[in-house]
Short mmCIF file of C-alpha atoms in Angstrom, two decimals:
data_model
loop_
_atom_site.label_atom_id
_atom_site.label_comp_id
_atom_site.label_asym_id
_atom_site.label_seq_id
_atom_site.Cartn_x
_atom_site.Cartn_y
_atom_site.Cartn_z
CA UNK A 260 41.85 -38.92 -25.15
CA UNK A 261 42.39 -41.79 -22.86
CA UNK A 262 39.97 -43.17 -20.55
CA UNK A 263 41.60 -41.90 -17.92
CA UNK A 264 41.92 -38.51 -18.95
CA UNK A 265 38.28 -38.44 -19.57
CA UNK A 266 37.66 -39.79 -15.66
CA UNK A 267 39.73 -36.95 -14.80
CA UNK A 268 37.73 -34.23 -16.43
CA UNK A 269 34.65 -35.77 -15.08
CA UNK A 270 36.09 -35.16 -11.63
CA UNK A 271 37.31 -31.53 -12.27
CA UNK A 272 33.92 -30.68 -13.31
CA UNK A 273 32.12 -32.16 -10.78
CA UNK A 274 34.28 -29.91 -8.43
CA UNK A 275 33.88 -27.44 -10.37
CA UNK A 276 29.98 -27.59 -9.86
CA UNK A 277 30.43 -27.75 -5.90
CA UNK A 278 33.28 -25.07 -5.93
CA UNK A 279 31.87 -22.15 -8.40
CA UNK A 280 29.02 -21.25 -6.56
CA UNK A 281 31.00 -20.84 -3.33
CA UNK A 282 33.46 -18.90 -5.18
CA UNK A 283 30.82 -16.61 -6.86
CA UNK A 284 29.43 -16.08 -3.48
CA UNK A 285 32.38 -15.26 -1.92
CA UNK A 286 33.23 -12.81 -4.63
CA UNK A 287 29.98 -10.85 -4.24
CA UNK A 288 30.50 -10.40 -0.47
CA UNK A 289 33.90 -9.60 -0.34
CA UNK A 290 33.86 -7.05 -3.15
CA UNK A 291 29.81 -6.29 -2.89
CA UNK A 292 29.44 -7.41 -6.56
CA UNK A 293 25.76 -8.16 -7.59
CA UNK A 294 24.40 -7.49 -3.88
CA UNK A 295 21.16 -5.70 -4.60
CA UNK A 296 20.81 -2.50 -2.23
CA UNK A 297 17.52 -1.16 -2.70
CA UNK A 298 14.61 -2.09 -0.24
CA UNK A 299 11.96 -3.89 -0.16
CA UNK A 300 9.67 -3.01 2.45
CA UNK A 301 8.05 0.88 2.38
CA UNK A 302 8.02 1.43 6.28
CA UNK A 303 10.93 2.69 8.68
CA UNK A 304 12.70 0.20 10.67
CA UNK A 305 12.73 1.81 14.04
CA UNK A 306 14.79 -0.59 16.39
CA UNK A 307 14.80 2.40 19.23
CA UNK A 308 10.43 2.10 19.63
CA UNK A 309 10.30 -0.71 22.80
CA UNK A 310 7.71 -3.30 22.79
CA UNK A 311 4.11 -2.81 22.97
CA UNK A 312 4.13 -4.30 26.46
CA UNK A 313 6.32 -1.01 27.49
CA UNK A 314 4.41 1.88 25.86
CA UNK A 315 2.67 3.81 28.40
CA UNK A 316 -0.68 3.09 27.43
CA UNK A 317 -3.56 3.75 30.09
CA UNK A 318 -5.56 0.44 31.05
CA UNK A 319 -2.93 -1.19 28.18
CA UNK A 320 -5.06 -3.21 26.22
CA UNK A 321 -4.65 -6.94 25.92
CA UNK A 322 -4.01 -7.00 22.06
CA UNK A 323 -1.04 -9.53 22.13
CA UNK A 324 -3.06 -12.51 23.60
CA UNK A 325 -4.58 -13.23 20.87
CA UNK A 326 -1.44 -13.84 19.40
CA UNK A 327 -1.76 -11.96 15.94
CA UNK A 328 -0.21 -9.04 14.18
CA UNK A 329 -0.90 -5.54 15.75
CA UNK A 330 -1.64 -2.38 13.64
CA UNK A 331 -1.20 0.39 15.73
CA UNK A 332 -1.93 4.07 15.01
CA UNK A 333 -1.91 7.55 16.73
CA UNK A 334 -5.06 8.95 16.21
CA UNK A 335 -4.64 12.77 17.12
CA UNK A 336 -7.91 14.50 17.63
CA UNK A 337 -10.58 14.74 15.16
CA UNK A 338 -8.89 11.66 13.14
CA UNK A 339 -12.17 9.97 12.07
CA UNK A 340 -10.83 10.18 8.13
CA UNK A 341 -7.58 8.24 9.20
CA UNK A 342 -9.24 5.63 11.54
CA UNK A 343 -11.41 4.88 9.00
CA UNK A 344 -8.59 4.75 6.53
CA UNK A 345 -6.92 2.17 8.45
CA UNK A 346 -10.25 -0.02 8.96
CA UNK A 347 -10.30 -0.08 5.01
CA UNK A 348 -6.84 -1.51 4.44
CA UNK A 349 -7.58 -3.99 7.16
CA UNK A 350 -10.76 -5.07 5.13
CA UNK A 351 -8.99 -5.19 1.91
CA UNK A 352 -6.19 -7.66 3.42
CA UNK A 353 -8.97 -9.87 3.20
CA UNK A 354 -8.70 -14.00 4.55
CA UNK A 355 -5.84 -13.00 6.13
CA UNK A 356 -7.65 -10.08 8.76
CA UNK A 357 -8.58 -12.08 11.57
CA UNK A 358 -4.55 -12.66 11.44
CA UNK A 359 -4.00 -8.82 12.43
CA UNK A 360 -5.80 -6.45 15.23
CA UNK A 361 -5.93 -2.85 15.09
CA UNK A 362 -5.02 -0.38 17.93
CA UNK A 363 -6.53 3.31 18.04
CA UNK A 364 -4.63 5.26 20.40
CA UNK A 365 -6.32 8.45 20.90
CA UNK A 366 -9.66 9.99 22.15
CA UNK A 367 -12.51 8.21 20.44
CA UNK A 368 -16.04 7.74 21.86
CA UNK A 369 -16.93 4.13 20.04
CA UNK A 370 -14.20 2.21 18.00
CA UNK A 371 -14.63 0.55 14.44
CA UNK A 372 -15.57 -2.43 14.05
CA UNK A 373 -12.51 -5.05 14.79
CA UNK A 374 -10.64 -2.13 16.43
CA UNK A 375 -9.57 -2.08 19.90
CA UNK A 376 -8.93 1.58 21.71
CA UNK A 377 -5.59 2.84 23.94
CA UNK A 378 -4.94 5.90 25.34
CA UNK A 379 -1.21 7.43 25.97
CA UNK A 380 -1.20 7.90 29.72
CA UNK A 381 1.91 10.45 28.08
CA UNK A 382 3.22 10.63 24.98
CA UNK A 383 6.79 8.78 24.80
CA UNK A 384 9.65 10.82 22.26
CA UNK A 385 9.76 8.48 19.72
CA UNK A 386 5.91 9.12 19.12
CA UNK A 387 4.22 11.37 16.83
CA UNK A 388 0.39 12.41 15.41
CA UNK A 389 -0.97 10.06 12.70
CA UNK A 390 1.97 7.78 13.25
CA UNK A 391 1.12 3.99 12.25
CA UNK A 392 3.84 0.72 13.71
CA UNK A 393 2.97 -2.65 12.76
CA UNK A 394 4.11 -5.18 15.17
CA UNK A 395 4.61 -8.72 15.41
CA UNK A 396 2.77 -11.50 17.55
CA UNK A 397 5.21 -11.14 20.48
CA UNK A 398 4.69 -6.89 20.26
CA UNK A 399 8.05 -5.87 18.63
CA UNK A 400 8.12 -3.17 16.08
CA UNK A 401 8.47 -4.70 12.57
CA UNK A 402 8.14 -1.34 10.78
CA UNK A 403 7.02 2.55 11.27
CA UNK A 404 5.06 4.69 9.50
CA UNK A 405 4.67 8.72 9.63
CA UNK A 406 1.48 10.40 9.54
CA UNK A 407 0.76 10.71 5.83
CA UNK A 408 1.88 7.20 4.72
CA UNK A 409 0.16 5.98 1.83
CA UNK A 410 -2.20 3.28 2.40
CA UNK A 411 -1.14 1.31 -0.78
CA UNK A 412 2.52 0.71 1.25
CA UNK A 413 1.40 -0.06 4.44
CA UNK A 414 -1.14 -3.11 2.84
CA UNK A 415 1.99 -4.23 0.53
CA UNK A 416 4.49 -4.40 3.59
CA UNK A 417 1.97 -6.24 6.14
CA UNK A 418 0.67 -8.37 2.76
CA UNK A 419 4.76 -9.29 2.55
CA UNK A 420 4.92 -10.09 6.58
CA UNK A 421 1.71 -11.89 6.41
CA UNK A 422 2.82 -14.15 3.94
CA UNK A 423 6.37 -14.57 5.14
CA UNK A 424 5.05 -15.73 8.07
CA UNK A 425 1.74 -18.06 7.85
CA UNK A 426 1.24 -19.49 10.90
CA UNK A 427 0.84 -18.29 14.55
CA UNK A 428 3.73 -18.41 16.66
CA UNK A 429 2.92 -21.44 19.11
CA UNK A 430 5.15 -20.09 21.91
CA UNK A 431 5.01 -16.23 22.45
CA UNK A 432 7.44 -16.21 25.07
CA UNK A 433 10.16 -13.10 24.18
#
């Protein structure tokens, strides 16, 4: 093999190294080979839920100022098991708590500790009892829960948002 022979292979491989991975990536999306298609997170995506600033909430409270994560849960009557439910996941997120607050909408006398009360002034359509939404700094809906969801999904899910995003947002402007 000649020198220049040799150079040439050099070059084809070196495109080679640029061009497979563009090719291999082009394969997969054109004939969906290797795309994984399970999920990841546990909750519902529920793009039709507005933003916390537009749920009819009586004397709304002012939860997105701080500028942290928003856990917020129906709380039919009677719901002291599932409020207190809720406070325990938010302890066991740990250093990252102070990153999230906790909405209780519903009739209750005295809130939990680190939990801020709302009441529906009516209940919109796309609510229901025991429901749980975690929303983002600017008051979006990330994810949905229905009444019954299990505790150990909810913490994984905002554990996963939490760490996808670390910091506070510095502008919170839509």
């Amino acid at each position: 093999m000649t020198a220049a022979n040799r150079q040439r292979w050099k070059l084809i491989a070196l495109i080679a190294v640029f061009v497979a991975p563009l090719a291999t990536a082009w394969v997969m999306v054109e004939w969906r080979l290797g795309v994984p298609e399970e999920r990841t997170a546990h909750g519902e995506l529920n793009p039709d839920v507005p933003p916390l600033a537009q749920w009819p909430l009586r004397d709304a409270p002012h939860v997105l100022e701080a500028g942290d994560w928003v856990m917020a849960f129906d709380c039919p009557p009677s719901c002291d098991a599932l409020a207190d439910q809720w406070w325990r996941l938010h302890r066991a997120l740990g250093r990252e708590a102070p990153r999230v607050t906790r909405l209780r909408i519903g009739d209750a006398a005295t809130p939990l500790p680190g939990e801020v009360l709302g009441q529906w002034q009516e209940a919109p359509d796309w609510q229901s009892d025991g429901q749980l939404w975690l929303l983002d700094p600017r008051g979006k809906v990330v994810l949905s829960y229905t009444a019954g969801a299990e505790p150990d999904d909810v913490l994984d899910d905002l554990n996963r948002l939490l760490r996808m995003n670390p910091d506070k947002p510095e502008n919170l402007e839509g």
